[in-house]
Structures are given as C-alpha cells and as structure tokens.
Short mmCIF file of C-alpha atoms in Angstrom, two decimals:
data_model
loop_
_atom_site.label_atom_id
_atom_site.label_comp_id
_atom_site.label_asym_id
_atom_site.label_seq_id
_atom_site.Cartn_x
_atom_site.Cartn_y
_atom_site.Cartn_z
CA MET M 215 -0.12 -0.09 0.11
CA GLU M 216 1.54 3.21 -0.90
CA PHE M 217 2.10 5.90 1.70
CA SER M 218 1.42 9.56 1.25
CA PHE M 219 4.57 11.45 2.75
CA LEU M 220 2.94 14.44 2.87
CA TRP M 221 0.02 12.95 5.03
CA PHE M 222 2.47 12.18 7.62
CA ILE M 223 4.21 15.48 7.77
CA SER M 224 0.65 16.89 8.28
CA LEU M 225 -0.08 14.26 10.76
CA LEU M 226 3.06 15.19 12.71
CA GLN M 227 2.48 19.23 12.42
CA THR M 228 -1.27 18.34 13.89
CA ILE M 229 -0.03 16.32 16.96
CA ASN M 230 2.97 18.74 17.72
CA CYS M 231 0.67 21.69 17.81
CA GLY M 232 -2.05 19.66 19.97
CA ASN M 233 -4.95 20.29 17.22
CA TRP M 234 -6.62 17.25 18.22
CA GLU M 235 -9.96 17.82 16.32
CA HIS M 236 -7.85 18.05 12.94
CA PHE M 237 -5.75 15.09 14.20
CA LYS M 238 -8.75 12.98 14.31
CA GLY M 239 -10.05 14.09 10.91
CA LEU M 240 -6.85 13.06 9.55
CA ILE M 241 -6.82 9.47 11.08
CA GLY M 242 -10.45 8.79 11.31
CA GLU M 243 -11.37 9.02 7.72
CA GLU M 244 -10.46 7.45 4.63
CA ASP M 245 -7.95 9.30 2.40
CA GLN M 246 -8.78 9.52 -1.12
CA MET M 247 -6.26 8.76 -3.44
CA GLU M 248 -5.86 10.06 -7.57
CA GLY M 249 -8.68 8.50 -9.38
CA GLY M 250 -11.05 8.39 -6.74
CA GLU M 251 -9.62 5.10 -4.95
CA PHE M 252 -10.24 5.08 -1.36
CA ARG M 253 -7.75 3.92 1.41
CA CYS M 254 -7.71 3.65 5.24
CA TRP M 255 -4.79 4.68 6.90
CA ASP M 256 -5.37 2.48 9.75
CA GLU M 257 -4.80 -0.56 7.54
CA LEU M 258 -1.11 -0.15 7.12
CA ILE M 259 0.92 -3.07 7.96
CA PRO M 260 2.48 -3.07 11.45
CA ASP M 261 6.01 -2.84 10.04
CA ALA M 262 5.19 0.40 8.02
CA LEU M 263 3.35 1.68 11.10
CA GLY M 264 6.18 1.04 13.30
CA LEU M 265 8.46 2.88 10.72
CA ILE M 266 6.34 5.89 10.70
CA PHE M 267 5.87 6.07 14.70
CA SER M 268 9.74 6.00 15.07
CA ASN M 269 9.64 9.67 13.96
CA LEU M 270 7.38 10.49 16.88
CA THR M 271 8.61 11.10 20.45
CA LEU M 272 8.34 8.40 23.31
CA GLN M 273 5.65 10.54 25.03
CA GLU M 274 3.42 10.51 21.92
CA ILE M 275 3.86 7.06 21.17
CA LEU M 276 2.58 6.03 24.44
CA THR M 277 -0.04 8.44 25.09
CA VAL M 278 -1.39 9.68 21.66
CA ILE M 279 -1.07 6.81 19.26
CA PRO M 280 -2.99 4.17 21.27
CA ARG M 281 -5.87 6.38 21.18
CA VAL M 282 -6.35 6.70 17.36
CA CYS M 283 -7.54 3.22 16.52
CA LYS M 284 -7.31 -0.45 17.20
CA SER M 285 -4.73 -1.20 14.59
CA TRP M 286 -2.08 1.61 15.65
CA GLY M 287 -2.85 0.51 19.16
CA LYS M 288 -1.73 -2.99 18.23
CA ALA M 289 1.15 -1.78 16.60
CA VAL M 290 2.57 0.18 19.46
CA ALA M 291 2.08 -2.84 21.69
CA GLY M 292 3.86 -5.03 19.73
CA PRO M 293 7.67 -5.27 18.47
CA TYR M 294 7.40 -3.11 15.52
CA CYS M 295 8.03 0.42 17.51
CA TRP M 296 10.68 -1.00 19.87
CA GLN M 297 13.63 -2.07 17.96
CA GLU M 298 15.38 1.19 18.94
CA ILE M 299 14.77 2.23 22.57
CA ASP M 300 15.75 5.71 23.68
CA ILE M 301 14.61 6.76 26.91
CA GLU M 302 17.97 8.44 27.99
CA GLU M 303 16.60 11.85 28.61
CA TRP M 304 13.49 10.67 30.26
CA SER M 305 15.40 8.34 32.48
CA ARG M 306 17.43 11.34 33.97
CA ARG M 307 14.46 12.45 36.03
CA CYS M 308 12.21 9.68 36.67
CA SER M 309 12.22 7.40 39.94
CA PRO M 310 14.05 4.07 39.99
CA GLU M 311 10.75 2.27 40.14
CA ASN M 312 9.27 4.06 37.02
CA LEU M 313 12.36 3.31 35.29
CA ASP M 314 12.47 -0.21 36.08
CA ARG M 315 8.89 -0.75 34.75
CA MET M 316 9.02 1.36 31.58
CA LEU M 317 12.35 -0.59 30.70
CA GLN M 318 10.50 -4.03 31.33
CA MET M 319 7.44 -2.87 29.61
CA LEU M 320 9.28 -1.79 26.44
CA ILE M 321 11.60 -4.59 26.24
CA THR M 322 8.96 -7.07 26.77
CA ARG M 323 7.07 -5.42 23.55
CA SER M 324 9.93 -5.72 21.37
CA CYS M 325 9.85 -9.46 21.90
CA GLY M 326 13.73 -9.53 21.91
CA SER M 327 14.02 -7.43 18.89
CA VAL M 328 15.37 -4.36 20.20
CA ARG M 329 18.66 -3.58 18.71
CA LYS M 330 19.64 0.01 20.52
CA LEU M 331 18.75 0.82 24.04
CA CYS M 332 19.84 4.13 25.66
CA VAL M 333 18.84 4.69 29.26
CA SER M 334 20.54 6.66 32.18
CA GLY M 335 21.08 5.80 35.71
CA LEU M 336 20.05 1.98 36.05
CA PRO M 337 19.47 1.77 39.60
CA ASN M 338 20.36 -1.86 40.38
CA ASP M 339 21.98 -4.90 39.05
CA PRO M 340 18.79 -6.91 38.63
CA ILE M 341 17.48 -4.67 35.84
CA LEU M 342 20.73 -5.27 33.62
CA SER M 343 20.17 -8.97 34.47
CA PHE M 344 16.70 -8.39 32.85
CA ILE M 345 18.11 -6.47 30.00
CA ALA M 346 20.59 -9.17 29.14
CA ASN M 347 17.97 -11.97 29.12
CA HIS M 348 15.44 -10.19 27.15
CA ALA M 349 17.42 -8.22 24.68
CA GLY M 350 19.81 -10.79 22.96
CA SER M 351 19.91 -8.83 19.79
CA LEU M 352 21.40 -5.64 21.33
CA GLN M 353 24.00 -3.91 19.18
CA THR M 354 24.25 -0.63 20.70
CA LEU M 355 23.72 -0.19 24.79
CA ARG M 356 24.16 3.24 26.52
CA LEU M 357 24.10 2.85 30.32
CA PRO M 358 25.52 6.02 31.33
CA GLY M 359 25.30 6.84 34.92
CA SER M 360 24.22 3.50 36.08
CA GLU M 361 24.58 2.03 39.42
CA ILE M 362 25.72 -1.24 38.24
CA SER M 363 28.62 -3.51 39.61
CA ASP M 364 31.47 -5.58 38.23
CA SER M 365 29.88 -8.78 39.43
CA ILE M 366 26.39 -8.44 37.43
CA VAL M 367 28.53 -7.46 34.41
CA GLU M 368 30.90 -10.56 34.75
CA GLN M 369 27.70 -12.39 34.82
CA VAL M 370 25.48 -11.04 31.93
CA ALA M 371 28.53 -10.33 29.58
CA GLY M 372 28.09 -13.44 27.78
CA ARG M 373 24.64 -12.79 26.88
CA LEU M 374 25.51 -9.45 25.30
CA SER M 375 27.77 -10.94 22.68
CA SER M 376 26.30 -8.98 19.63
CA ILE M 377 26.98 -5.62 21.19
CA THR M 378 29.18 -3.16 18.72
CA PHE M 379 29.14 -0.11 20.79
CA LEU M 380 28.93 0.26 24.56
CA ASP M 381 28.76 3.52 26.82
CA LEU M 382 29.45 2.82 30.64
CA SER M 383 30.38 6.46 31.36
CA TYR M 384 29.73 7.83 34.96
CA CYS M 385 29.22 4.02 36.06
CA ARG M 386 31.45 4.46 39.27
CA LYS M 387 30.79 1.16 40.63
CA ILE M 388 32.51 -0.84 37.99
CA GLY M 389 36.16 -1.17 36.94
CA ALA M 390 38.68 -3.38 35.22
CA PRO M 391 36.82 -6.89 36.10
CA ALA M 392 33.74 -5.37 34.06
CA LEU M 393 35.67 -4.04 31.15
CA GLU M 394 37.69 -7.27 30.94
CA ALA M 395 34.38 -9.62 31.14
CA ILE M 396 32.87 -7.47 28.34
CA GLY M 397 36.15 -7.88 25.96
CA LYS M 398 36.25 -11.49 26.59
CA HIS M 399 32.64 -12.21 25.57
CA CYS M 400 31.67 -9.00 23.14
CA LYS M 401 33.99 -9.91 20.12
CA LEU M 402 32.23 -7.66 17.91
CA LEU M 403 32.86 -4.44 19.89
CA VAL M 404 34.09 -1.83 18.00
CA GLY M 405 33.20 1.33 20.09
CA LEU M 406 33.61 1.78 23.80
CA LYS M 407 32.73 5.26 25.99
CA ARG M 408 34.18 5.06 29.49
CA VAL M 409 33.98 8.81 30.40
CA MET M 410 34.16 9.77 34.05
CA HIS M 411 33.27 12.48 36.24
CA PRO M 412 36.58 14.09 37.92
CA LEU M 413 34.71 14.03 41.40
CA GLU M 414 33.80 10.46 41.04
CA ILE M 415 37.16 9.36 40.73
CA ALA M 416 39.12 11.61 43.27
CA ASP M 417 39.70 8.44 45.82
CA LYS M 418 41.56 6.68 43.00
CA ASP M 419 45.23 6.83 42.72
CA CYS M 420 45.48 5.33 38.91
CA GLN M 421 43.10 3.65 36.74
CA ASP M 422 45.67 1.94 34.36
CA ASP M 423 44.04 -1.61 35.25
CA GLU M 424 40.90 -0.43 33.00
CA ALA M 425 43.58 0.51 30.28
CA HIS M 426 45.09 -2.86 30.56
CA ALA M 427 41.76 -4.51 30.47
CA ILE M 428 41.00 -3.11 27.35
CA ALA M 429 43.98 -3.56 25.57
CA THR M 430 44.25 -7.05 26.05
CA THR M 431 40.47 -8.07 25.41
CA MET M 432 39.40 -5.55 22.69
CA PRO M 433 41.47 -5.70 19.83
CA LYS M 434 38.85 -4.58 17.38
CA LEU M 435 38.14 -1.22 18.82
CA LYS M 436 38.09 1.59 16.28
CA HIS M 437 36.65 4.36 18.64
CA LEU M 438 37.46 4.62 22.32
CA GLU M 439 36.59 7.51 24.71
CA MET M 440 38.51 7.60 28.10
CA ALA M 441 38.11 11.19 29.30
CA TYR M 442 39.08 12.11 32.83
CA LEU M 443 40.19 8.91 33.65
CA LEU M 444 43.46 8.60 35.89
CA LEU M 445 45.27 7.08 33.34
CA THR M 446 49.50 7.16 32.62
CA THR M 447 51.50 7.50 29.65
CA GLY M 448 52.01 3.71 29.52
CA GLY M 449 48.64 2.89 30.07
CA VAL M 450 47.48 4.86 26.76
CA LEU M 451 50.55 3.17 24.89
CA GLU M 452 49.47 -0.17 25.72
CA ILE M 453 45.95 0.29 24.27
CA LEU M 454 47.73 1.80 21.08
CA SER M 455 50.14 -1.23 20.68
CA ASN M 456 47.15 -3.87 20.85
CA CYS M 457 44.16 -2.06 19.35
CA LYS M 458 45.68 -1.64 15.88
CA ASP M 459 42.22 -0.72 14.29
CA LEU M 460 41.88 2.35 16.46
CA GLU M 461 40.80 5.72 14.72
CA PHE M 462 39.46 7.77 17.47
CA LEU M 463 41.08 8.05 20.98
CA ASP M 464 39.52 10.69 23.77
CA VAL M 465 42.05 11.12 26.63
CA ARG M 466 41.02 14.80 27.44
CA GLY M 467 41.51 15.65 31.17
CA CYS M 468 44.00 12.57 31.32
CA TRP M 469 46.79 14.74 32.88
CA ASP M 470 49.29 12.29 33.43
CA VAL M 471 49.31 11.15 29.81
CA LYS M 472 51.96 12.58 27.52
CA LEU M 473 51.78 11.80 23.92
CA ASP M 474 54.37 13.12 21.53
CA GLU M 475 52.56 14.36 18.25
CA LYS M 476 55.52 13.56 16.30
CA PHE M 477 55.53 10.10 17.48
CA LEU M 478 51.82 9.45 16.97
CA LYS M 479 52.00 10.61 13.32
CA GLU M 480 55.17 8.22 12.76
CA ASN M 481 53.41 5.18 14.50
CA PHE M 482 49.81 5.69 14.09
CA SER M 483 49.24 7.87 11.25
CA GLY M 484 45.55 6.92 10.76
CA LEU M 485 44.69 7.74 14.31
CA LYS M 486 42.74 10.86 15.75
CA VAL M 487 43.77 11.75 19.25
CA LEU M 488 41.63 14.25 21.36
CA GLY M 489 43.50 15.73 24.37
CA PRO M 490 44.82 15.46 27.12
CA LEU M 491 44.34 19.08 26.99
CA VAL M 492 40.94 20.33 27.01
CA VAL M 493 40.50 23.00 24.32
CA ASP M 494 36.55 23.54 24.14
CA TYR M 495 35.82 24.67 27.69
CA GLU M 496 32.49 25.71 28.31
CA ARG M 497 30.50 27.28 31.14
CA ASN M 498 27.79 25.74 32.75
CA TYR M 499 28.50 22.35 31.19
CA TRP M 500 27.27 20.31 34.24
CA ASP M 501 23.80 20.63 33.37
CA ASP M 502 24.34 19.01 30.06
CA CYS M 503 26.10 15.91 31.36
CA SER M 504 24.49 15.52 34.79
CA TYR M 505 22.30 12.41 35.37
CA TYR M 506 20.81 13.87 38.62
CA SER M 507 19.95 17.21 38.24
CA ASP M 508 16.32 18.60 37.16
CA SER M 509 15.76 21.65 34.88
CA SER M 510 13.42 24.38 35.82
CA GLY M 511 11.83 24.46 32.32
CA TYR M 512 11.69 20.74 31.58
CA LEU M 513 8.27 19.07 31.30
CA ALA M 514 8.63 15.46 32.92
CA TRP M 515 6.26 12.77 32.40
CA ASP M 516 5.45 9.70 34.75
CA PHE M 517 3.25 6.57 33.96
CA VAL M 518 1.71 3.83 35.42
CA ALA M 519 1.65 0.55 33.73
CA GLY M 520 -0.39 -2.15 33.82
CA GLU M 521 0.38 -5.89 32.90
CA VAL M 522 1.49 -6.15 29.25
CA GLY M 523 -0.56 -9.14 27.41
CA ASP M 524 -1.77 -10.15 24.14
CA TYR M 525 -4.10 -7.73 22.27
CA ASP M 526 -7.79 -8.84 22.64
CA ASP M 527 -10.17 -7.32 19.88
CA GLU M 528 -13.41 -8.03 21.53
CA SER M 529 -12.12 -7.26 25.21
CA SER M 530 -10.78 -3.95 24.33
CA ASP M 531 -13.51 -1.88 22.24
CA GLU M 532 -13.79 0.50 24.98
CA VAL M 533 -10.14 1.14 25.34
CA TRP M 534 -10.62 3.46 22.50
CA ASP M 535 -13.44 5.77 24.06
CA ASP M 536 -11.61 9.49 24.53
CA GLU M 537 -13.80 9.48 27.95
CA GLN M 538 -11.88 6.24 29.34
CA ARG M 539 -8.27 5.98 30.67
CA LEU M 540 -6.12 3.55 28.88
CA GLU M 541 -5.99 -0.07 30.34
CA GLU M 542 -2.50 -0.32 29.73
CA LEU M 543 -0.75 2.98 30.22
CA GLU M 544 -1.80 6.25 32.03
CA MET M 545 0.60 9.38 31.51
CA ARG M 546 0.86 11.96 34.13
CA PHE M 547 2.53 15.28 33.44
CA TYR M 548 3.98 17.67 35.80
CA GLU M 549 6.08 20.68 35.42
CA GLY M 550 9.43 20.72 37.23
CA LEU M 551 9.71 23.23 40.00
CA THR M 552 13.46 22.57 41.26
CA GLU M 553 15.84 25.13 39.84
CA ALA M 554 18.78 23.82 38.16
CA VAL M 555 22.29 23.96 40.21
CA GLU M 556 24.88 25.57 37.99
CA PHE M 557 28.45 24.19 38.04
CA GLU M 558 31.30 24.95 35.83
CA TRP M 559 33.91 22.47 34.76
CA PRO M 560 35.15 21.18 31.32
CA PRO M 561 33.09 19.32 28.95
CA PHE M 562 33.38 15.89 27.48
CA HIS M 563 32.19 16.55 23.96
#
C-alpha cells in the first residue's frame, strides 16, 4: 500500500501543535487517492506503522497513538516500534521504580528484537540482568550513570555478545573486571565510551588497570573515549599497541598522559587523538552531562503501567473511548519545580 509522505508530515504537525480535532479528522476518515480510489490509513501493515511512529517522541507513541484506532494501538503494543529504545533523557528525571517498570514494559514489547537501547542511571543489578535476558539482539547499549557492579557485568556479559558499541560512562561501581568480561565475550565491540566525572574518581590513584583490560581483550576497537580517567602514558600506549584498528581516542582530562605528536604521526598515522588538553571549555556544562539534576523548564512525565499482554479485539473495544483511561498505560504530566544547580567544569564532547 502506497504511503503519502505529505499526509504523514501533516499528521506530525497536527500532533505537535495539539490540534486534536484536526488530528482525528486526519486519521478517522478514509483518504482519497488519485483516480477516486479510497484507502484506510489504519490498514497499514504493522511494520510500516512502526517505521512511521519511530519519527514521534516516546511520549506521543505511548499516550497519543494508542487512542487513535485499534490497529495503531496494536502496532504500539507489539515489537514494531521498539527495535530502538531511547529513554536516556526521560530516565534522568524519573524515579528508579518507574524506570524499572518502563524498561520491563518496552523490552517485553520488543519481543527480543531491540537493537539499540539508551537509558541513564540503571538503579540496580537486577534490571541489567533483565536486559541481558530479554534483549539478545542488542548492538548498541548506552548505560551512562548506572549503579551496576562488576559482578553483574561479569555474569551477563556472555548474553550481550552481539554488542558493537557500549557506553559505560559515569558508572562508578565498575572497573577493570567488568571491562575485561565485556572484552572477552563481546568480540564484535568496535566502540567503547568510558568517560568519568573528576569528582567520582577522586579517591582513586590510577586506572591503568582499566586500560590494560581494554588493551588485552578489545583488539577490534575503532572508537574509544576515556576522558578524565586517571591514566598514565604507559596505559595509553598499551592500548595503542594492541588495538591496531583504533581510529579515534579521547583522553581529554587525562593529565598524566604525555603523547608526542611526532611519535603518533609516525606510528599511528590513521589515529585521531583528542586531549589530554581540554580546548573546548564551556561554562555551565554540568547541566548538559549530569544524570541527577532537574531543569526548571523541563516538562517531565510519569506513568503507571499495567500488565503487558496479548491484544484482544473483543475485550478492548471500550479502550478507544476518549472518555476512558487507557487500561494499559496512563501518563501524568507535571512541571519540574526545582531550579537547576549551575556548575562549571570542562566538557566531555
């Protein structure tokens, strides 16, 4: 079935403007094609609907689309919309309980097909175990600011073997053991981001053990970010000697690392090194990288999720009544009232 891109743009504009009467008109009536032939937009196959809905925000997918019609609600409840799950911004400002429930709901809906997952601040080890058990097709995994331990990473690394890019920035409870386990099991890994906040590593003397774990277990790395880790020149040179395919290395803020530009050009001509000098300092950067602060102008949203089950046409007729609450998901909106705290320190990117 041919899809009208202009119609979809009109739909997006209507959603963003909050013009619900016009929105209902767009999706509630048959759209006439050239030559007088009619088609129903609610009859698009779920795969096509999932591709279309991926252009919407998470909030719109979960609160607006299910109320449109049964076929759209069915598409949202299935795996078609959840091959890529990005709740990184939302998860920075939600409670641990709601984060757990949201992840369990969305990953369950993906039916194991999720390829990309971005979430900030996993609150505990069990939720990482859940991800590993139900998302075996993951290729990109971003978990900045997560409270996960070396032991759980060692336990689940074998079930994350398809990962090609991993972000473990600001994960203060893990170290060399976790990185070594990942390197041994994730043989397809080509990108690793392990950036830390200077205050979170103030109690450490050196993190060359992490450099050693990377050098000895991740030879296929092409992209590596280790900004603000307590590394030495020897630790970085070990990585360069073993990771022959490395194309980009970020060591900004690694003040004990001394790399001679001539040496790098002669021995690693295809490598771009950023740092250790920080040249793009910006004021008030903390608000952009913090995983714990609120923004005074941020419109956050919370939710109450019910059981995720099979779609039942007969039992769900009343769900589409505008006067009723969704049985599966209810959203509540609130204004963030806490003023953001301003800090000044060098940026990571």
